[in-house]
Amino acid sequence: MTEPRTPFRMAGFAAQAMRLYGEANALASQGLAEEAEAAYRRTLAVNPRFAEAHNNLGNVLRALGRAAEAAAEYREALACGLDHPLVHYNLASALKELGEGQGAERSFRRALAMQPDYAEAFNNFANLLREQDRLVDSATAYRRALALRPDWDEAHDNLSGALYLLHEDGRTAEAERFARLWLRDHPDHPVARHIGTAIAGLSTESRASDDYVRQVFDHFAGEFDRKLAELGYRAPALLAEAVAAEAPPPAAALSVLDAGCGTGLCAPFLRAYARTLVGVDLSSGMLEHARARNLYDSLAEAELGAFLAAHPGGFDLIVAADVLCYFGALDAVLALGAAALRPGGRLAFTVERLDPATEPYRVSPHGRYAHAEDYVRATLAAAGLTITRLDRATLRFESGDPVEGLVVTAARA
Ligand SMILES: C[S@@+](CC[C@H](N)C(=O)[O-])C[C@H]1O[C@@H](n2cnc3c(N)ncnc32)[C@H](O)[C@@H]1O
């Protein structure tokens, strides 16, 4: 027979539940989700109506990829009286993960009605709307998030993604209107400056700014290899073919620069040519992944033009895969590339091909530049480089469509 719960015993239970709850929170904050789950369950065995414990158990279950169980715990937290915007937000996020759009929307709206300055809720609600192709509503919600947290890089990235989709959808006037508002409100943010001006047709930059490149690639670094594989990214393989056809056979004898090396996708083929293999990139996040390959002799965090200027005559082979698409004007960087080559040295790179070639280069709503073939040819000649090979090829796919590019090798006389 169970003993009746006297006030004295109740106080004992409450203290025990609090102690277990404290332990569970400590485990959760150390990232020990499975241990934390067990500790929250011990807490709830002592006090099944402990609303905060249900909410926090929901969080660890989501971290463990168990969104349905997490949603049940958030609902339990609400049923136990924790009618708090955070719990509605958590429930909304779990339902979004489960693909339960209507329920997620209801919960986001509830959280925002209770707390109208909840930037995370606006941002994640906007993500839901974007997934549902409600792009104007999504852009509006991102703007609300940014009005609350103007320096929030993730929300700027997200807004740029929504406006890109709006533009791709043919709704260019709406995309431009939002881009102008974005620029008006955040004129100094690097993503607004680069993508906002590109979408609004106001770009005057001759290349993507260092801050923009760093922000985009630091953010993207962890997913880069997987995402690019999904897009059928082929620039490193195409350059491997082009270099094999043009350069001396690989004999580990050359001084090689991987210009804009990123996570190091070119390193496996470059290593065979290299006595020394150097990588340079602006993004420390990308360089961290390149370092983990253990294929480079050195890696430098620097702007490509500045790095080339500091290494005149330093390399036999310079390779830039999918990097010059972050430059509009190519004259300065190609001249610096030529000067960084030893006599007889080779430069190999890809660019996206501008077609129709109505101007030398143009920045697209996704922030990359495309170049006219004639402009590439003329700029190489002006830099004192002789084209040894120039092929047209598909560099990758975007929204299922091929991205056509040029694969170029050139030599210094
Ligand atoms: C699309 S990734 C390509 C990375 C690598 N080459 C590959 O093929 O996987 C472009 C890389 O160029 C770098 N980048 C862009 N502009 C740069 C600049 N001005 N100076 C140095 N790195 C730059 C970016 O940080 C990014 O890592």
GROMACS .gro file of C-alpha atoms and ligand atoms in nm:
model
  440
    1MET     CA    1   0.000   0.000   0.000
    2THR     CA    2   0.139   0.346  -0.089
    3GLU     CA    3   0.177   0.586   0.202
    4PRO     CA    4  -0.037   0.904   0.199
    5ARG     CA    5   0.160   1.218   0.094
    6THR     CA    6   0.172   1.438   0.403
    7PRO     CA    7   0.283   1.805   0.369
    8PHE     CA    8   0.619   1.702   0.520
    9ARG     CA    9   0.667   1.422   0.270
   10MET     CA   10   0.551   1.654  -0.015
   11ALA     CA   11   0.825   1.902   0.075
   12GLY     CA   12   1.072   1.615   0.067
   13PHE     CA   13   0.954   1.513  -0.280
   14ALA     CA   14   0.976   1.870  -0.407
   15ALA     CA   15   1.332   1.904  -0.278
   16GLN     CA   16   1.429   1.572  -0.434
   17ALA     CA   17   1.271   1.670  -0.768
   18MET     CA   18   1.454   2.004  -0.763
   19ARG     CA   19   1.785   1.831  -0.693
   20LEU     CA   20   1.732   1.582  -0.979
   21TYR     CA   21   1.618   1.866  -1.205
   22GLY     CA   22   1.938   2.059  -1.127
   23GLU     CA   23   2.146   1.753  -1.214
   24ALA     CA   24   1.955   1.705  -1.538
   25ASN     CA   25   2.006   2.069  -1.639
   26ALA     CA   26   2.379   2.039  -1.568
   27LEU     CA   27   2.402   1.728  -1.790
   28ALA     CA   28   2.203   1.899  -2.065
   29SER     CA   29   2.426   2.207  -2.058
   30GLN     CA   30   2.730   1.978  -2.096
   31GLY     CA   31   2.570   1.837  -2.413
   32LEU     CA   32   2.513   1.495  -2.252
   33ALA     CA   33   2.165   1.457  -2.397
   34GLU     CA   34   2.109   1.088  -2.323
   35GLU     CA   35   2.222   1.121  -1.962
   36ALA     CA   36   2.011   1.436  -1.927
   37GLU     CA   37   1.707   1.254  -2.066
   38ALA     CA   38   1.744   0.984  -1.799
   39ALA     CA   39   1.785   1.249  -1.528
   40TYR     CA   40   1.475   1.443  -1.641
   41ARG     CA   41   1.280   1.119  -1.640
   42ARG     CA   42   1.395   1.050  -1.283
   43THR     CA   43   1.282   1.404  -1.194
   44LEU     CA   44   0.941   1.348  -1.350
   45ALA     CA   45   0.904   1.013  -1.177
   46VAL     CA   46   0.921   1.208  -0.849
   47ASN     CA   47   0.705   1.499  -0.968
   48PRO     CA   48   0.509   1.422  -1.288
   49ARG     CA   49   0.367   1.776  -1.299
   50PHE     CA   50   0.704   1.953  -1.306
   51ALA     CA   51   0.638   2.171  -1.612
   52GLU     CA   52   0.994   2.304  -1.658
   53ALA     CA   53   1.129   1.949  -1.650
   54HIS     CA   54   0.886   1.850  -1.929
   55ASN     CA   55   1.000   2.149  -2.135
   56ASN     CA   56   1.368   2.077  -2.085
   57LEU     CA   57   1.317   1.708  -2.152
   58GLY     CA   58   1.158   1.817  -2.479
   59ASN     CA   59   1.475   2.011  -2.563
   60VAL     CA   60   1.706   1.713  -2.509
   61LEU     CA   61   1.471   1.487  -2.706
   62ARG     CA   62   1.490   1.731  -2.996
   63ALA     CA   63   1.867   1.733  -2.968
   64LEU     CA   64   1.847   1.353  -2.994
   65GLY     CA   65   1.638   1.384  -3.312
   66ARG     CA   66   1.315   1.265  -3.146
   67ALA     CA   67   1.088   1.555  -3.240
   68ALA     CA   68   0.757   1.371  -3.190
   69GLU     CA   69   0.843   1.281  -2.830
   70ALA     CA   70   0.970   1.635  -2.779
   71ALA     CA   71   0.639   1.782  -2.899
   72ALA     CA   72   0.455   1.558  -2.650
   73GLU     CA   73   0.675   1.689  -2.367
   74TYR     CA   74   0.617   2.054  -2.466
   75ARG     CA   75   0.243   1.989  -2.469
   76GLU     CA   76   0.276   1.834  -2.126
   77ALA     CA   77   0.464   2.142  -2.004
   78LEU     CA   78   0.176   2.362  -2.128
   79ALA     CA   79  -0.080   2.130  -1.969
   80CYS     CA   80   0.109   2.159  -1.640
   81GLY     CA   81   0.059   2.537  -1.651
   82LEU     CA   82   0.380   2.666  -1.811
   83ASP     CA   83   0.196   2.890  -2.061
   84HIS     CA   84   0.513   3.065  -2.167
   85PRO     CA   85   0.618   3.198  -2.512
   86LEU     CA   86   0.934   2.984  -2.500
   87VAL     CA   87   0.732   2.665  -2.465
   88HIS     CA   88   0.503   2.763  -2.754
   89TYR     CA   89   0.814   2.843  -2.958
   90ASN     CA   90   0.968   2.507  -2.870
   91LEU     CA   91   0.649   2.325  -2.963
   92ALA     CA   92   0.631   2.520  -3.289
   93SER     CA   93   0.991   2.428  -3.374
   94ALA     CA   94   0.930   2.058  -3.300
   95LEU     CA   95   0.612   2.056  -3.510
   96LYS     CA   96   0.797   2.230  -3.792
   97GLU     CA   97   1.056   1.954  -3.783
   98LEU     CA   98   0.776   1.699  -3.799
   99GLY     CA   99   0.629   1.869  -4.107
  100GLU     CA  100   0.315   1.968  -3.916
  101GLY     CA  101   0.295   2.312  -4.071
  102GLN     CA  102  -0.046   2.421  -3.943
  103GLY     CA  103   0.025   2.328  -3.582
  104ALA     CA  104   0.368   2.491  -3.604
  105GLU     CA  105   0.218   2.812  -3.741
  106ARG     CA  106  -0.042   2.821  -3.463
  107SER     CA  107   0.227   2.780  -3.198
  108PHE     CA  108   0.460   3.039  -3.353
  109ARG     CA  109   0.172   3.287  -3.367
  110ARG     CA  110   0.087   3.214  -3.004
  111ALA     CA  111   0.450   3.269  -2.895
  112LEU     CA  112   0.464   3.596  -3.090
  113ALA     CA  113   0.131   3.719  -2.956
  114MET     CA  114   0.262   3.664  -2.605
  115GLN     CA  115   0.604   3.813  -2.678
  116PRO     CA  116   0.607   4.049  -2.978
  117ASP     CA  117   0.981   4.116  -2.944
  118TYR     CA  118   1.076   3.748  -2.983
  119ALA     CA  119   1.334   3.766  -3.264
  120GLU     CA  120   1.409   3.390  -3.272
  121ALA     CA  121   1.039   3.316  -3.310
  122PHE     CA  122   1.009   3.558  -3.605
  123ASN     CA  123   1.316   3.403  -3.768
  124ASN     CA  124   1.203   3.045  -3.728
  125PHE     CA  125   0.846   3.128  -3.824
  126ALA     CA  126   0.992   3.290  -4.136
  127ASN     CA  127   1.183   2.967  -4.205
  128LEU     CA  128   0.853   2.777  -4.191
  129LEU     CA  129   0.687   3.025  -4.428
  130ARG     CA  130   0.981   2.999  -4.666
  131GLU     CA  131   0.953   2.620  -4.668
  132GLN     CA  132   0.586   2.663  -4.755
  133ASP     CA  133   0.678   2.897  -5.046
  134ARG     CA  134   0.502   3.187  -4.876
  135LEU     CA  135   0.799   3.399  -4.967
  136VAL     CA  136   0.660   3.749  -4.915
  137ASP     CA  137   0.529   3.658  -4.570
  138SER     CA  138   0.861   3.491  -4.499
  139ALA     CA  139   1.061   3.800  -4.600
  140THR     CA  140   0.833   4.015  -4.386
  141ALA     CA  141   0.891   3.793  -4.084
  142TYR     CA  142   1.271   3.797  -4.136
  143ARG     CA  143   1.254   4.176  -4.148
  144ARG     CA  144   1.069   4.171  -3.816
  145ALA     CA  145   1.345   3.952  -3.669
  146LEU     CA  146   1.609   4.191  -3.801
  147ALA     CA  147   1.428   4.497  -3.670
  148LEU     CA  148   1.464   4.335  -3.326
  149ARG     CA  149   1.821   4.206  -3.376
  150PRO     CA  150   1.984   4.413  -3.651
  151ASP     CA  151   2.323   4.237  -3.627
  152TRP     CA  152   2.189   3.886  -3.644
  153ASP     CA  153   2.389   3.731  -3.930
  154GLU     CA  154   2.176   3.418  -3.954
  155ALA     CA  155   1.859   3.619  -4.014
  156HIS     CA  156   2.038   3.828  -4.280
  157ASP     CA  157   2.147   3.506  -4.454
  158ASN     CA  158   1.794   3.373  -4.430
  159LEU     CA  159   1.644   3.690  -4.574
  160SER     CA  160   1.891   3.679  -4.861
  161GLY     CA  161   1.779   3.319  -4.930
  162ALA     CA  162   1.410   3.415  -4.931
  163LEU     CA  163   1.468   3.709  -5.166
  164TYR     CA  164   1.675   3.491  -5.396
  165LEU     CA  165   1.386   3.242  -5.416
  166LEU     CA  166   1.138   3.524  -5.476
  167HIS     CA  167   1.357   3.654  -5.757
  168GLU     CA  168   1.399   3.304  -5.906
  169ASP     CA  169   1.024   3.264  -5.890
  170GLY     CA  170   0.997   3.553  -6.136
  171ARG     CA  171   0.861   3.794  -5.875
  172THR     CA  172   1.148   4.032  -5.936
  173ALA     CA  173   0.964   4.353  -5.852
  174GLU     CA  174   0.871   4.222  -5.507
  175ALA     CA  175   1.222   4.090  -5.452
  176GLU     CA  176   1.366   4.429  -5.548
  177ARG     CA  177   1.127   4.613  -5.320
  178PHE     CA  178   1.231   4.398  -5.024
  179ALA     CA  179   1.598   4.432  -5.118
  180ARG     CA  180   1.570   4.811  -5.115
  181LEU     CA  181   1.400   4.806  -4.775
  182TRP     CA  182   1.670   4.573  -4.645
  183LEU     CA  183   1.942   4.807  -4.771
  184ARG     CA  184   1.765   5.108  -4.628
  185ASP     CA  185   1.741   4.948  -4.283
  186HIS     CA  186   2.080   4.773  -4.272
  187PRO     CA  187   2.308   4.967  -4.507
  188ASP     CA  188   2.626   4.845  -4.336
  189HIS     CA  189   2.556   4.476  -4.309
  190PRO     CA  190   2.782   4.287  -4.554
  191VAL     CA  191   2.510   4.048  -4.673
  192ALA     CA  192   2.260   4.330  -4.726
  193ARG     CA  193   2.525   4.527  -4.913
  194HIS     CA  194   2.623   4.242  -5.141
  195ILE     CA  195   2.300   4.048  -5.198
  196GLY     CA  196   2.064   4.342  -5.141
  197THR     CA  197   2.238   4.552  -5.406
  198ALA     CA  198   2.259   4.252  -5.641
  199ILE     CA  199   1.884   4.184  -5.617
  200ALA     CA  200   1.792   4.552  -5.631
  201GLY     CA  201   2.013   4.595  -5.940
  202LEU     CA  202   2.223   4.856  -5.758
  203SER     CA  203   2.554   4.672  -5.731
  204THR     CA  204   2.865   4.878  -5.790
  205GLU     CA  205   3.114   4.649  -5.612
  206SER     CA  206   3.395   4.508  -5.826
  207ARG     CA  207   3.411   4.201  -5.602
  208ALA     CA  208   3.237   4.053  -5.299
  209SER     CA  209   3.367   4.222  -4.986
  210ASP     CA  210   3.597   4.037  -4.746
  211ASP     CA  211   3.332   4.058  -4.473
  212TYR     CA  212   3.068   3.908  -4.698
  213VAL     CA  213   3.293   3.620  -4.808
  214ARG     CA  214   3.397   3.547  -4.450
  215GLN     CA  215   3.046   3.552  -4.320
  216VAL     CA  216   2.900   3.332  -4.591
  217PHE     CA  217   3.173   3.071  -4.584
  218ASP     CA  218   3.231   3.062  -4.209
  219HIS     CA  219   2.861   2.990  -4.179
  220PHE     CA  220   2.859   2.736  -4.463
  221ALA     CA  221   3.187   2.557  -4.383
  222GLY     CA  222   3.042   2.265  -4.186
  223GLU     CA  223   2.797   2.173  -4.461
  224PHE     CA  224   3.001   2.277  -4.764
  225ASP     CA  225   3.127   1.938  -4.884
  226ARG     CA  226   2.792   1.763  -4.839
  227LYS     CA  227   2.588   2.044  -5.000
  228LEU     CA  228   2.824   2.079  -5.294
  229ALA     CA  229   2.820   1.704  -5.353
  230GLU     CA  230   2.438   1.724  -5.362
  231LEU     CA  231   2.465   1.998  -5.625
  232GLY     CA  232   2.690   1.781  -5.842
  233TYR     CA  233   2.979   2.025  -5.793
  234ARG     CA  234   3.252   1.942  -6.043
  235ALA     CA  235   3.495   2.235  -6.052
  236PRO     CA  236   3.779   2.046  -5.874
  237ALA     CA  237   3.735   1.741  -6.101
  238LEU     CA  238   3.722   1.959  -6.415
  239LEU     CA  239   4.037   2.142  -6.309
  240ALA     CA  240   4.208   1.811  -6.229
  241GLU     CA  241   4.141   1.703  -6.590
  242ALA     CA  242   4.252   2.036  -6.735
  243VAL     CA  243   4.573   2.047  -6.529
  244ALA     CA  244   4.652   1.684  -6.615
  245ALA     CA  245   4.621   1.772  -6.983
  246GLU     CA  246   4.833   2.091  -6.960
  247ALA     CA  247   5.088   2.064  -6.681
  248PRO     CA  248   5.390   1.833  -6.661
  249PRO     CA  249   5.308   1.486  -6.519
  250PRO     CA  250   5.261   1.492  -6.143
  251ALA     CA  251   5.605   1.448  -5.987
  252ALA     CA  252   5.564   1.621  -5.651
  253ALA     CA  253   5.804   1.886  -5.780
  254LEU     CA  254   5.601   2.207  -5.810
  255SER     CA  255   5.528   2.493  -5.580
  256VAL     CA  256   5.146   2.494  -5.586
  257LEU     CA  257   4.892   2.745  -5.459
  258ASP     CA  258   4.530   2.645  -5.400
  259ALA     CA  259   4.379   2.993  -5.429
  260GLY     CA  260   4.054   3.017  -5.231
  261CYS     CA  261   4.112   2.659  -5.116
  262GLY     CA  262   3.793   2.641  -4.909
  263THR     CA  263   3.763   2.304  -4.737
  264GLY     CA  264   4.039   2.164  -4.958
  265LEU     CA  265   3.844   1.976  -5.225
  266CYS     CA  266   4.126   2.037  -5.477
  267ALA     CA  267   4.401   1.921  -5.243
  268PRO     CA  268   4.384   1.548  -5.327
  269PHE     CA  269   4.467   1.606  -5.695
  270LEU     CA  270   4.704   1.899  -5.633
  271ARG     CA  271   4.911   1.705  -5.379
  272ALA     CA  272   5.049   1.478  -5.653
  273TYR     CA  273   5.202   1.781  -5.830
  274ALA     CA  274   5.327   1.957  -5.523
  275ARG     CA  275   5.661   1.977  -5.357
  276THR     CA  276   5.488   2.238  -5.145
  277LEU     CA  277   5.112   2.284  -5.141
  278VAL     CA  278   4.989   2.614  -4.998
  279GLY     CA  279   4.625   2.704  -4.946
  280VAL     CA  280   4.488   3.054  -4.899
  281ASP     CA  281   4.136   3.155  -4.806
  282LEU     CA  282   3.952   3.436  -4.630
  283SER     CA  283   3.732   3.205  -4.425
  284SER     CA  284   3.881   3.059  -4.110
  285GLY     CA  285   3.586   2.817  -4.094
  286MET     CA  286   3.670   2.675  -4.436
  287LEU     CA  287   4.042   2.663  -4.354
  288GLU     CA  288   3.973   2.455  -4.045
  289HIS     CA  289   3.826   2.183  -4.268
  290ALA     CA  290   4.114   2.215  -4.516
  291ARG     CA  291   4.362   2.171  -4.228
  292ALA     CA  292   4.187   1.852  -4.118
  293ARG     CA  293   4.278   1.692  -4.453
  294ASN     CA  294   4.648   1.699  -4.365
  295LEU     CA  295   4.740   1.755  -4.728
  296TYR     CA  296   4.866   2.115  -4.722
  297ASP     CA  297   5.215   2.225  -4.621
  298SER     CA  298   5.072   2.557  -4.512
  299LEU     CA  299   4.741   2.739  -4.500
  300ALA     CA  300   4.702   3.116  -4.488
  301GLU     CA  301   4.399   3.315  -4.382
  302ALA     CA  302   4.422   3.608  -4.621
  303GLU     CA  303   4.254   3.788  -4.907
  304LEU     CA  304   4.361   3.631  -5.233
  305GLY     CA  305   4.475   3.952  -5.408
  306ALA     CA  306   4.680   4.063  -5.108
  307PHE     CA  307   4.833   3.715  -5.074
  308LEU     CA  308   4.931   3.702  -5.442
  309ALA     CA  309   5.082   4.050  -5.419
  310ALA     CA  310   5.297   3.933  -5.128
  311HIS     CA  311   5.434   3.630  -5.323
  312PRO     CA  312   5.573   3.753  -5.657
  313GLY     CA  313   5.717   3.465  -5.861
  314GLY     CA  314   5.623   3.228  -5.580
  315PHE     CA  315   5.439   2.947  -5.762
  316ASP     CA  316   5.461   2.707  -6.056
  317LEU     CA  317   5.091   2.632  -6.047
  318ILE     CA  318   4.800   2.835  -5.912
  319VAL     CA  319   4.453   2.681  -5.908
  320ALA     CA  320   4.132   2.869  -5.826
  321ALA     CA  321   3.822   2.650  -5.829
  322ASP     CA  322   3.496   2.844  -5.804
  323VAL     CA  323   3.670   3.143  -5.646
  324LEU     CA  324   3.683   3.406  -5.919
  325CYS     CA  325   3.303   3.402  -5.918
  326TYR     CA  326   3.340   3.615  -5.603
  327PHE     CA  327   3.527   3.871  -5.815
  328GLY     CA  328   3.353   4.084  -6.074
  329ALA     CA  329   3.644   4.272  -6.227
  330LEU     CA  330   3.919   4.020  -6.300
  331ASP     CA  331   4.195   4.255  -6.420
  332ALA     CA  332   4.363   4.315  -6.084
  333VAL     CA  333   4.344   3.956  -5.953
  334LEU     CA  334   4.462   3.802  -6.282
  335ALA     CA  335   4.751   4.048  -6.307
  336LEU     CA  336   4.850   3.960  -5.949
  337GLY     CA  337   4.811   3.590  -6.032
  338ALA     CA  338   5.039   3.629  -6.333
  339ALA     CA  339   5.299   3.809  -6.121
  340ALA     CA  340   5.282   3.536  -5.857
  341LEU     CA  341   5.373   3.271  -6.118
  342ARG     CA  342   5.728   3.174  -6.202
  343PRO     CA  343   5.816   3.204  -6.571
  344GLY     CA  344   5.642   2.914  -6.746
  345GLY     CA  345   5.407   2.875  -6.450
  346ARG     CA  346   5.038   2.796  -6.497
  347LEU     CA  347   4.712   2.933  -6.372
  348ALA     CA  348   4.397   2.717  -6.380
  349PHE     CA  349   4.054   2.838  -6.278
  350THR     CA  350   3.680   2.817  -6.331
  351VAL     CA  351   3.430   3.099  -6.372
  352GLU     CA  352   3.058   3.099  -6.436
  353ARG     CA  353   2.980   3.192  -6.796
  354LEU     CA  354   2.766   3.499  -6.860
  355ASP     CA  355   2.522   3.420  -7.138
  356PRO     CA  356   2.412   3.630  -7.315
  357ALA     CA  357   2.734   3.824  -7.274
  358THR     CA  358   2.580   4.168  -7.268
  359GLU     CA  359   2.843   4.309  -7.032
  360PRO     CA  360   3.187   4.196  -6.906
  361TYR     CA  361   3.049   4.055  -6.582
  362ARG     CA  362   2.734   4.060  -6.378
  363VAL     CA  363   2.648   3.973  -6.019
  364SER     CA  364   2.351   3.739  -5.979
  365PRO     CA  365   2.088   3.746  -5.703
  366HIS     CA  366   2.277   3.462  -5.529
  367GLY     CA  367   2.583   3.689  -5.499
  368ARG     CA  368   2.819   3.521  -5.745
  369TYR     CA  369   2.950   3.691  -6.055
  370ALA     CA  370   2.930   3.546  -6.404
  371HIS     CA  371   3.181   3.649  -6.670
  372ALA     CA  372   3.166   3.693  -7.044
  373GLU     CA  373   3.404   3.461  -7.226
  374ASP     CA  374   3.548   3.749  -7.433
  375TYR     CA  375   3.616   3.945  -7.116
  376VAL     CA  376   3.801   3.649  -6.961
  377ARG     CA  377   4.011   3.608  -7.275
  378ALA     CA  378   4.093   3.980  -7.298
  379THR     CA  379   4.178   4.011  -6.929
  380LEU     CA  380   4.413   3.711  -6.939
  381ALA     CA  381   4.590   3.859  -7.239
  382ALA     CA  382   4.621   4.195  -7.065
  383ALA     CA  383   4.774   4.017  -6.763
  384GLY     CA  384   5.041   3.863  -6.989
  385LEU     CA  385   4.893   3.514  -6.971
  386THR     CA  386   4.850   3.286  -7.273
  387ILE     CA  387   4.541   3.067  -7.276
  388THR     CA  388   4.641   2.705  -7.323
  389ARG     CA  389   4.293   2.562  -7.287
  390LEU     CA  390   3.943   2.703  -7.243
  391ASP     CA  391   3.649   2.464  -7.218
  392ARG     CA  392   3.283   2.516  -7.154
  393ALA     CA  393   3.143   2.282  -6.891
  394THR     CA  394   2.870   2.239  -6.633
  395LEU     CA  395   3.015   2.334  -6.294
  396ARG     CA  396   2.720   2.219  -6.081
  397PHE     CA  397   2.341   2.229  -6.068
  398GLU     CA  398   2.126   2.485  -5.899
  399SER     CA  399   1.753   2.431  -5.846
  400GLY     CA  400   1.804   2.142  -6.089
  401ASP     CA  401   1.942   2.368  -6.366
  402PRO     CA  402   2.302   2.337  -6.487
  403VAL     CA  403   2.536   2.622  -6.401
  404GLU     CA  404   2.750   2.665  -6.709
  405GLY     CA  405   3.107   2.773  -6.670
  406LEU     CA  406   3.448   2.810  -6.827
  407VAL     CA  407   3.740   2.591  -6.730
  408VAL     CA  408   4.057   2.779  -6.815
  409THR     CA  409   4.429   2.711  -6.804
  410ALA     CA  410   4.678   2.980  -6.895
  411ALA     CA  411   5.055   3.008  -6.884
  412ARG     CA  412   5.300   3.284  -6.806
  413ALA     CA  413   5.544   3.325  -7.091
  414LIG     C1  414   3.291   2.809  -5.355
  414LIG     S1  415   3.426   2.806  -5.248
  414LIG     C2  416   3.539   2.702  -5.339
  414LIG     C3  417   3.641   2.638  -5.249
  414LIG     C4  418   3.736   2.542  -5.317
  414LIG     N1  419   3.819   2.608  -5.413
  414LIG     C5  420   3.657   2.430  -5.383
  414LIG     O1  421   3.655   2.421  -5.505
  414LIG     O2  422   3.596   2.352  -5.310
  414LIG     C6  423   3.497   2.966  -5.268
  414LIG     C7  424   3.607   2.993  -5.168
  414LIG     O3  425   3.673   3.113  -5.207
  414LIG     C8  426   3.703   3.188  -5.092
  414LIG     N2  427   3.718   3.329  -5.135
  414LIG     C9  428   3.631   3.404  -5.203
  414LIG     N3  429   3.682   3.527  -5.227
  414LIG    C10  430   3.806   3.526  -5.171
  414LIG    C11  431   3.909   3.624  -5.163
  414LIG     N4  432   3.894   3.746  -5.214
  414LIG     N5  433   4.023   3.591  -5.098
  414LIG    C12  434   4.039   3.466  -5.045
  414LIG     N6  435   3.946   3.371  -5.050
  414LIG    C13  436   3.829   3.400  -5.113
  414LIG    C14  437   3.586   3.163  -5.000
  414LIG     O4  438   3.616   3.190  -4.865
  414LIG    C15  439   3.557   3.016  -5.027
  414LIG     O5  440   3.625   2.932  -4.938
   0.00000   0.00000   0.00000
